[in-house]
Coordinates of C-alpha atoms in Angstrom, one line a residue:
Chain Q
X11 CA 121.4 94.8 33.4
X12 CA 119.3 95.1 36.2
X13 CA 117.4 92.6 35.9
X14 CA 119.0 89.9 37.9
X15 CA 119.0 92.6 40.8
X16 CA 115.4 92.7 41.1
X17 CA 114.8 88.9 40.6
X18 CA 116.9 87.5 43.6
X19 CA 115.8 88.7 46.2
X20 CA 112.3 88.4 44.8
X21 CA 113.2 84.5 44.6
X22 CA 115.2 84.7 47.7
X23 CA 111.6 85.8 49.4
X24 CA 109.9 83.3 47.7
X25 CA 111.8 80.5 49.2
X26 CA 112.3 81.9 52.4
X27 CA 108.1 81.9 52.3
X28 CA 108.1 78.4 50.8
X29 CA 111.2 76.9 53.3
X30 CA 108.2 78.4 56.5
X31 CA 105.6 77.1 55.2
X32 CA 108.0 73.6 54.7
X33 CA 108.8 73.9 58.4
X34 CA 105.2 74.9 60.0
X35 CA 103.7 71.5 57.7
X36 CA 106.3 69.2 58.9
X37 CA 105.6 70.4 62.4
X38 CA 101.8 69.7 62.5
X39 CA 102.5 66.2 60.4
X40 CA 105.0 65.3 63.0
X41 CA 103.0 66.1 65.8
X42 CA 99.8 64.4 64.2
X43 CA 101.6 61.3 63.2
X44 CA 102.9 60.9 66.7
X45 CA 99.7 61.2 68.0
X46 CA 97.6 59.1 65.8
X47 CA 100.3 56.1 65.8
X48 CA 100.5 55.8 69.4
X49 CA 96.6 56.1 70.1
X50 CA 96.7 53.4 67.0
X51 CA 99.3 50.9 68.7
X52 CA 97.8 51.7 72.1
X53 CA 94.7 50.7 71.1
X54 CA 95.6 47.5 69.7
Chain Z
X10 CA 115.3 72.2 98.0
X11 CA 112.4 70.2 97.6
X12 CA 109.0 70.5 99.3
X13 CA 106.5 67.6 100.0
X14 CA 102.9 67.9 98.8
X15 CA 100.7 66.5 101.8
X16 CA 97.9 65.8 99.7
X17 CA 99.5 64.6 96.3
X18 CA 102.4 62.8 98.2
X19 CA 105.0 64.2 95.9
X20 CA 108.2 66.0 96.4
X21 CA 108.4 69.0 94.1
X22 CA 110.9 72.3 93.7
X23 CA 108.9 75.3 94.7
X24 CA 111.4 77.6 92.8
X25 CA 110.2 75.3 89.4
X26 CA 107.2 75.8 90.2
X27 CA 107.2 79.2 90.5
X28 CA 109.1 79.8 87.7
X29 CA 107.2 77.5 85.4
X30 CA 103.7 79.0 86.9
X31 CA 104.9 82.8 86.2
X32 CA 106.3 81.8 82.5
X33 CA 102.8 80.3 81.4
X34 CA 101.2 83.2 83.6
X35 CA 103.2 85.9 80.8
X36 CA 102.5 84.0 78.0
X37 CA 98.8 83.7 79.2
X38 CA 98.7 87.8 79.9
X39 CA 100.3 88.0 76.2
X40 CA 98.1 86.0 74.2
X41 CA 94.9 85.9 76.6
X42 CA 94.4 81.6 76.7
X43 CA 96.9 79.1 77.6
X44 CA 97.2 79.6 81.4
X45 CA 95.2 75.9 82.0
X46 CA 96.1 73.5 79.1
X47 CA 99.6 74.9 79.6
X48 CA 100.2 74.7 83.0
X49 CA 98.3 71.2 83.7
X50 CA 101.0 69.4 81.3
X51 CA 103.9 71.2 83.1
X52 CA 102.6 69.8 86.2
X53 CA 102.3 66.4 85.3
X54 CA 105.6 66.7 83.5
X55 CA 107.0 67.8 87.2
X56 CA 105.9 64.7 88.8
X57 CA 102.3 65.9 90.0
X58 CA 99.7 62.7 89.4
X59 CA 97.3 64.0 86.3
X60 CA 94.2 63.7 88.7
X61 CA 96.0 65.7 91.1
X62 CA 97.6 68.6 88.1
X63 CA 93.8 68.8 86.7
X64 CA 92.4 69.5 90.3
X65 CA 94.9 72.0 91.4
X66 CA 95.0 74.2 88.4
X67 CA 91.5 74.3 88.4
X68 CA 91.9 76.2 92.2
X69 CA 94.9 78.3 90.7
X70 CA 92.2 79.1 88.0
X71 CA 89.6 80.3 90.2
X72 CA 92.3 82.5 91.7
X73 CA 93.1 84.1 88.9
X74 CA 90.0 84.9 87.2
X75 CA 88.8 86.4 90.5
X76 CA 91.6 88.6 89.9
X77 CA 90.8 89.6 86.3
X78 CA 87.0 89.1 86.5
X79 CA 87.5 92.2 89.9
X80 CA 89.9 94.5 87.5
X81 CA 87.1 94.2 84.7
X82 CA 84.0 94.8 87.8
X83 CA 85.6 97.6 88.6
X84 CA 85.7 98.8 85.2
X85 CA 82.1 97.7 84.4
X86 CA 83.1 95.8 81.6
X87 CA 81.1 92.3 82.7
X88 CA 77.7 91.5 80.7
X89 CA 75.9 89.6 84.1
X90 CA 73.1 88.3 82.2
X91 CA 74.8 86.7 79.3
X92 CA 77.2 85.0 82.4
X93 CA 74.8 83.7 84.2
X94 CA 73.1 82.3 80.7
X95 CA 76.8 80.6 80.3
X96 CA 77.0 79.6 83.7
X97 CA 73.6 77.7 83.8
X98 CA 75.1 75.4 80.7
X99 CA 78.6 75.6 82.2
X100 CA 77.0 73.9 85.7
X101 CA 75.5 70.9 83.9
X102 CA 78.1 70.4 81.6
X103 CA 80.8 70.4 84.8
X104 CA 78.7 67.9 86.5
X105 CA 78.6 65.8 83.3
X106 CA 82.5 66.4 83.5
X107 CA 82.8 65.2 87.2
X108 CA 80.3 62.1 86.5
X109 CA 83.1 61.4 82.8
X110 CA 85.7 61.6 85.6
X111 CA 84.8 59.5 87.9
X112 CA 83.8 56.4 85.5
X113 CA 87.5 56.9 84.3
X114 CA 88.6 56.8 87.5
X115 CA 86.6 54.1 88.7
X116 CA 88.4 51.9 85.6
X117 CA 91.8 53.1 86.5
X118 CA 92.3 55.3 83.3
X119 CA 91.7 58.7 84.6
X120 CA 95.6 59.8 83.8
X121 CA 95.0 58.2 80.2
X122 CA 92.3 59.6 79.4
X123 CA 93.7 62.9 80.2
X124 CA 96.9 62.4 78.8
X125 CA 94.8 61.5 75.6
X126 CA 92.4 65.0 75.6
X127 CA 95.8 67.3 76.3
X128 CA 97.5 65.6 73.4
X129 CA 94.4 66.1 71.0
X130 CA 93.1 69.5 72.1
X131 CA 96.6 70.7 71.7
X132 CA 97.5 69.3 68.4
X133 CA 94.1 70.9 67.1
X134 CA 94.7 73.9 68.8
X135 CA 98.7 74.0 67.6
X136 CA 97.4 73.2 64.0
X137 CA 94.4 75.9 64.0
X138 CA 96.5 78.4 64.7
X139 CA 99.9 77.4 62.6
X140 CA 97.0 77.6 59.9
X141 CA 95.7 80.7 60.5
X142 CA 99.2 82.2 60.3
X143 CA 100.4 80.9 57.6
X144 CA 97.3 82.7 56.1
X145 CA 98.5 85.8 57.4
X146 CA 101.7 85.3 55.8
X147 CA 100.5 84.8 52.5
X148 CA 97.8 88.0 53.7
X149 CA 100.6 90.4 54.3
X150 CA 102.6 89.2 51.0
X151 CA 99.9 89.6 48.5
X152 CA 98.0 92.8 50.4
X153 CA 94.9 91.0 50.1
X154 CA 92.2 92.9 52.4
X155 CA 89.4 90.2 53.2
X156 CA 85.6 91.5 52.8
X157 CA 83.9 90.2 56.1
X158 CA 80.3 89.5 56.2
X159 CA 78.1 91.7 58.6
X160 CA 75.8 89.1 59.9
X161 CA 77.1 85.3 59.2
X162 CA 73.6 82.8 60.6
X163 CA 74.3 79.3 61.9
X164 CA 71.4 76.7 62.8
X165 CA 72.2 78.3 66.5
X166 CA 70.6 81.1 65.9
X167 CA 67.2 80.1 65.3
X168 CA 67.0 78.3 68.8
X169 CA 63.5 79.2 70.6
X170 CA 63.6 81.3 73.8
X171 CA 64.6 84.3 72.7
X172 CA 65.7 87.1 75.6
X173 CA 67.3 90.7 75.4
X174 CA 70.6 90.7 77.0
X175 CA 70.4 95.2 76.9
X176 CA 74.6 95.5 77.9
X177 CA 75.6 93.7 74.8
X178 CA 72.6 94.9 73.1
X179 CA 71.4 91.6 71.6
X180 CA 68.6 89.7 71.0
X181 CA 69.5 85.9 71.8
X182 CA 68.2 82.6 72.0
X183 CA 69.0 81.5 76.1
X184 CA 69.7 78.1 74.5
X185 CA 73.4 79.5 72.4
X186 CA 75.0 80.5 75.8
X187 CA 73.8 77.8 77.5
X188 CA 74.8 74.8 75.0
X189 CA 78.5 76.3 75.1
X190 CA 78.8 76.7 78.8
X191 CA 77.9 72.9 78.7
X192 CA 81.2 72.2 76.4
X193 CA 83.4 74.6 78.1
X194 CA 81.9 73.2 81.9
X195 CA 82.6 69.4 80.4
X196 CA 85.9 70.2 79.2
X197 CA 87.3 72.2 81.7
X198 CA 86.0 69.3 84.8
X199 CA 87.8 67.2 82.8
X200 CA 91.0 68.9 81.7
X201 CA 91.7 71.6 84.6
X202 CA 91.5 74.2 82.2
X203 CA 89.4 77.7 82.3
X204 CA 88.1 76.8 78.8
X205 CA 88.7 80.8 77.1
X206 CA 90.6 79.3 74.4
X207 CA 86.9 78.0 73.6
X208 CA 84.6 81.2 75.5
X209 CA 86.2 83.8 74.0
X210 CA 86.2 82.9 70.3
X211 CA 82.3 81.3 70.8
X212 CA 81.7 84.8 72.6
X213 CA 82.5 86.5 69.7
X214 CA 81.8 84.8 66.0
X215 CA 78.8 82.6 67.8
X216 CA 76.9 85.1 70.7
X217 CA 78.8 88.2 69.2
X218 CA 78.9 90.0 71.8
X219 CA 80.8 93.2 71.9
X220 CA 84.7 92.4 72.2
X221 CA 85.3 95.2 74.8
X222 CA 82.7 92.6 77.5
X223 CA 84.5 89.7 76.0
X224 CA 87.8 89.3 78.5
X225 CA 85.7 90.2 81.6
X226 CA 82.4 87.7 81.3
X227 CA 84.8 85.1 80.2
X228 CA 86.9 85.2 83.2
X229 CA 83.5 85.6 85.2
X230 CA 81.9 82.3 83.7
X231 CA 85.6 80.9 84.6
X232 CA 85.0 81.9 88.1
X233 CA 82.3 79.6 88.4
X234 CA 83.2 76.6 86.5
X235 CA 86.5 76.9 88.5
X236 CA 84.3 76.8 91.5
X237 CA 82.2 74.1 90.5
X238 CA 85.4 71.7 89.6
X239 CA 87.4 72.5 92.8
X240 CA 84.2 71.9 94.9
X241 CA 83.6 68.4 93.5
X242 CA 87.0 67.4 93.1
X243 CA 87.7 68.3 96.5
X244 CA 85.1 66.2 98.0
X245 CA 85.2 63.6 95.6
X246 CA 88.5 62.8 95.6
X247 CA 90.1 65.0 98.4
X248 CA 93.0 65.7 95.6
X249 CA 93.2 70.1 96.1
X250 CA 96.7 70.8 97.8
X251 CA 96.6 74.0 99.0
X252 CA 100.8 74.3 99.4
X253 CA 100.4 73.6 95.6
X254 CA 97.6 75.9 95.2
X255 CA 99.7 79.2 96.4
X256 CA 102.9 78.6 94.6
X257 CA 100.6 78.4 91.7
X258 CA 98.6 81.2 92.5
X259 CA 101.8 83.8 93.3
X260 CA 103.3 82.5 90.2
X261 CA 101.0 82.9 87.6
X262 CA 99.4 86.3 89.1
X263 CA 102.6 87.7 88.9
X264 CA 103.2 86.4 85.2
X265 CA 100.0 87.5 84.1
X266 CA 100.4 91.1 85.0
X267 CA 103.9 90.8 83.2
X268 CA 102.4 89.2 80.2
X269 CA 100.0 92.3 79.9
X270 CA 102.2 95.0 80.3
X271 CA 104.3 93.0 77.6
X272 CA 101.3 92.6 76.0
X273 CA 100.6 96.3 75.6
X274 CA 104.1 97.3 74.1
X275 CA 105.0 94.5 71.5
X276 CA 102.6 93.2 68.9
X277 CA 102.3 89.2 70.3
X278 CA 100.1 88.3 66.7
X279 CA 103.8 87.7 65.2
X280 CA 104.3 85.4 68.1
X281 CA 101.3 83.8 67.8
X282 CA 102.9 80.7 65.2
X283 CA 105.9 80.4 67.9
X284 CA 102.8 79.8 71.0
X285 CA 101.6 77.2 68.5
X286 CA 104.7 75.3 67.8
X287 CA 104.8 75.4 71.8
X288 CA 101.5 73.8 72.2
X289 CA 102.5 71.1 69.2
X290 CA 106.1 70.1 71.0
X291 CA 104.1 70.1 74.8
X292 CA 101.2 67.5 72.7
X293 CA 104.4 65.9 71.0
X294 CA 106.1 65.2 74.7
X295 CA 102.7 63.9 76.4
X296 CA 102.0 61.8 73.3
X297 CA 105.9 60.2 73.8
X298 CA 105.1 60.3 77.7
X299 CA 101.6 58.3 77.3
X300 CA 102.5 55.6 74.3
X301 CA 106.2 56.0 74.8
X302 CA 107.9 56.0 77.3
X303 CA 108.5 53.4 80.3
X304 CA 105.8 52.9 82.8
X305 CA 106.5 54.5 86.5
X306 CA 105.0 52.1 88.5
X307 CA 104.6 54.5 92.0
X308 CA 105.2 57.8 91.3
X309 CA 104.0 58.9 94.8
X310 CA 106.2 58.8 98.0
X311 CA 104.2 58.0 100.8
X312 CA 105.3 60.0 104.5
X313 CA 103.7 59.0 107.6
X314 CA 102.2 62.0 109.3
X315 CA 104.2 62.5 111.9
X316 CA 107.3 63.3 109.6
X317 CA 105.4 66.4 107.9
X318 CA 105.9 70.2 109.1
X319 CA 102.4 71.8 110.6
X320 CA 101.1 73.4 108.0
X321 CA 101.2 70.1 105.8
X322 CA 100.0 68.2 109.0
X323 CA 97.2 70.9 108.8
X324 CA 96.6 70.5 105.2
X325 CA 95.8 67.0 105.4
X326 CA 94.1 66.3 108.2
X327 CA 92.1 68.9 107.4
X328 CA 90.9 67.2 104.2
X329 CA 90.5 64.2 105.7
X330 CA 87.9 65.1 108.4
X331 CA 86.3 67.3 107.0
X332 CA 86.2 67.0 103.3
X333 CA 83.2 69.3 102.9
X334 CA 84.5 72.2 104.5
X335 CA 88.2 71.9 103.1
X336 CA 86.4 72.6 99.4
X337 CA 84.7 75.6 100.9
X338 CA 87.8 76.6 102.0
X339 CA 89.9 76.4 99.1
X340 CA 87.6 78.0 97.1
X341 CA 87.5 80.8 99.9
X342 CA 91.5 80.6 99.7
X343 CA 91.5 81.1 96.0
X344 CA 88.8 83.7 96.1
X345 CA 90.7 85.8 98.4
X346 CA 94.2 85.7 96.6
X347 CA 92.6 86.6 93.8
X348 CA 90.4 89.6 95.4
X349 CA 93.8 91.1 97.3
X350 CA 96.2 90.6 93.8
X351 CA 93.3 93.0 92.0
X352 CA 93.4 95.5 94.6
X353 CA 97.2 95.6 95.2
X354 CA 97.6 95.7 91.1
X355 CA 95.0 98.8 91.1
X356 CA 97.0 100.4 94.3
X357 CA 100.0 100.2 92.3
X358 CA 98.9 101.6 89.0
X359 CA 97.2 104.6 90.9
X360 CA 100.8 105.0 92.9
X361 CA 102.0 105.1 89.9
X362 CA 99.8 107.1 88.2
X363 CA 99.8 109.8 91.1
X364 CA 103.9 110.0 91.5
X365 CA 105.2 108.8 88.2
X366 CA 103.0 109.8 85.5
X367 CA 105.2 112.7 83.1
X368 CA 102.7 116.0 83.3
X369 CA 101.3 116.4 80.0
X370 CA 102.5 120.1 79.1
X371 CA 99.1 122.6 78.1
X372 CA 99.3 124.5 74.8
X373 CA 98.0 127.9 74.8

């Protein structure tokens, strides 16, 4: 009975945590692919 | 209303700049770094030519570590010795700077090449930090408590030359301060920047020094590495505007002591991932800027002399006959802002102390 209770927000945290860290890896791959392709095509 | 920069023959918006100056000024009294490789983008984003944004936000930094470097005097919390240790390296390394610089210059790609270190440094910067909290996310979720290791040895500390530096109580090689004033003195000639966002973690996990002497020697190397670029900029390339130089200067003094009070009644390490994602979308625009976007061919609005007010007039013939002496004086004009915002910041916190300060009630 009280089991569900206790489990979603447990997994509601859990993604929340997961959906940041999704965010804060896209951000630094983003800014580092930007980067890295324009030095490339620059340099070329 | 837009004022004309005699020396960097630009028109810019003093209100921006003031505005822009005091926001990077809070978040540089928040966090401690970012006043330099904050600041120099904004400027160039503004319309200010990269040789001219590094050159003048090295003067605004001289100003404002003055300021810091007298609040932390007067509080003796400054180790001289290990300075002057960092300022030997820091010297040599700023020269090596100015000599980078002017070989860029030389072969036209000075605003390239600084366009190129902003983008990197903050991208690794941006990243270092989204990393580290992200580790303190998964830190406060699991409750882990990390063990840290007493004394951690690199290869740096077995340099020869050993010296006793007695206020920080240590017992270091001369060569370990001096091989990082070299990177920060390269970097900051370079860049514009102070260079604590390098100082103050090599201060502490490299020269460990206590943190309490951190803030203060760092802003007193800063002093005069700030000195150093302003002086060679100024007569290498005449490019310090002093108009520039005080809106900077009021703006980011102002911010700063904002940014510490701040500082001292929220807890900035939650903010810490949103000052990265800053630094990673201000390396994102100069990347788009640099490889991007269309080329502006002349940038730079050329008025004949006799249209400019008297202070401009001032300004620039000023540097142009004398280039010497304008460097002394900006660095005098820096110096002196920076001495008269310490002393009015400790006149007000003693007027306040004295008038507004809530008596603490005695217990028998």
């Amino acid at each position: 009975m009280h089991l569900p209770n206790i489990k979603i927000p447990q997994i509601l945290s859990e993604k929340k945590t997961t959906l940041i860290k999704t965010g804060i890896f896209s951000a630094i791959i983003a800014c580092w692919g930007v980067i890295l392709f324009g030095t490339f095509i620059t340099f070329n | 209303m837009d004022v004309f920069l005699p020396i960097a023959q630009v028109f810019i918006n003093p209100v921006e700049i003031l505005l822009i100056s005091a926001i990077v000024g809070v978040l540089s009294g928040l966090f401690g770094v970012g006043g330099g490789f904050l600041m120099t983008p904004f400027l160039i984003f503004m319309g200010v030519p990269p040789a001219y944004a590094v050159a003048n936000e090295a003067n605004n930094i001289l100003a404002t570590s003055v300021s810091g470097s007298t609040t932390h005097w007067l509080k003796n919390t400054l180790d001289y010795k290990m300075g002057l240790m960092i300022v030997i390296g820091g010297t040599i390394g700023t020269m090596g700077g100015i000599f980078t610089f002017t070989y860029f210059k030389d072969i036209g790609k000075i605003d390239t090449v600084i366009s190129l270190a902003y983008m990197y440094i903050l991208a690794i910067i941006g990243t270092l930090m989204l990393v580290e909290s992200l580790g303190e996310i998964d830190k406060a979720k699991k409750n882990i408590v990390e063990k840290k290791k007493l004394h951690v040895h690199y290869w740096i500390h077995g340099l020869p030359f050993r010296m006793r530096f007695p206020k920080s109580k240590l017992y270091e090689s001369i060569f370990t301060p001096i091989i990082i004033g070299l990177v920060v003195g390269f970097i900051a000639a370079i860049m514009g920047i102070g260079g604590a966002f390098i100082l103050v973690p090599a201060m502490i996990y490299i020269i460990k020094m206590p943190t309490k002497l951190v803030p203060g020697t760092s802003l007193f190397v800063t002093i005069f590495v700030s000195v150093i670029v302003t002086f060679l900029h100024s007569i290498n390339y005449g490019s310090i505007d002093l108009m520039l130089v005080l809106m900077l200067v009021i703006g980011s003094i102002v911010g700063v002591q904002v940014g510490q009070k701040l500082g001292e009644q929220i807890d900035s390490s939650g903010l810490k991932a949103l000052l990265a994602i800053l630094l990673l979308i201000v390396g994102i625009v100069i990347a788009y800027d640099t490889f991007f976007a269309e080329e502006i061919l002349n940038g730079t609005t050329p008025i004949s002399l006799k249209d400019l007010n008297f202070f401009s007039k001032f300004i620039k013939e000023f540097s142009e006959d004398m280039p010497f002496f304008y460097g002394l004086f900006s660095i005098l004009f820096a110096v002196i802002l920076g001495i008269a915002a310490a002393f009015i910041r400790r006149s007000i916190s003693k007027f306040r102390e004295k008038y507004f300060k809530k008596p603490v009630k005695q217990t028998k």
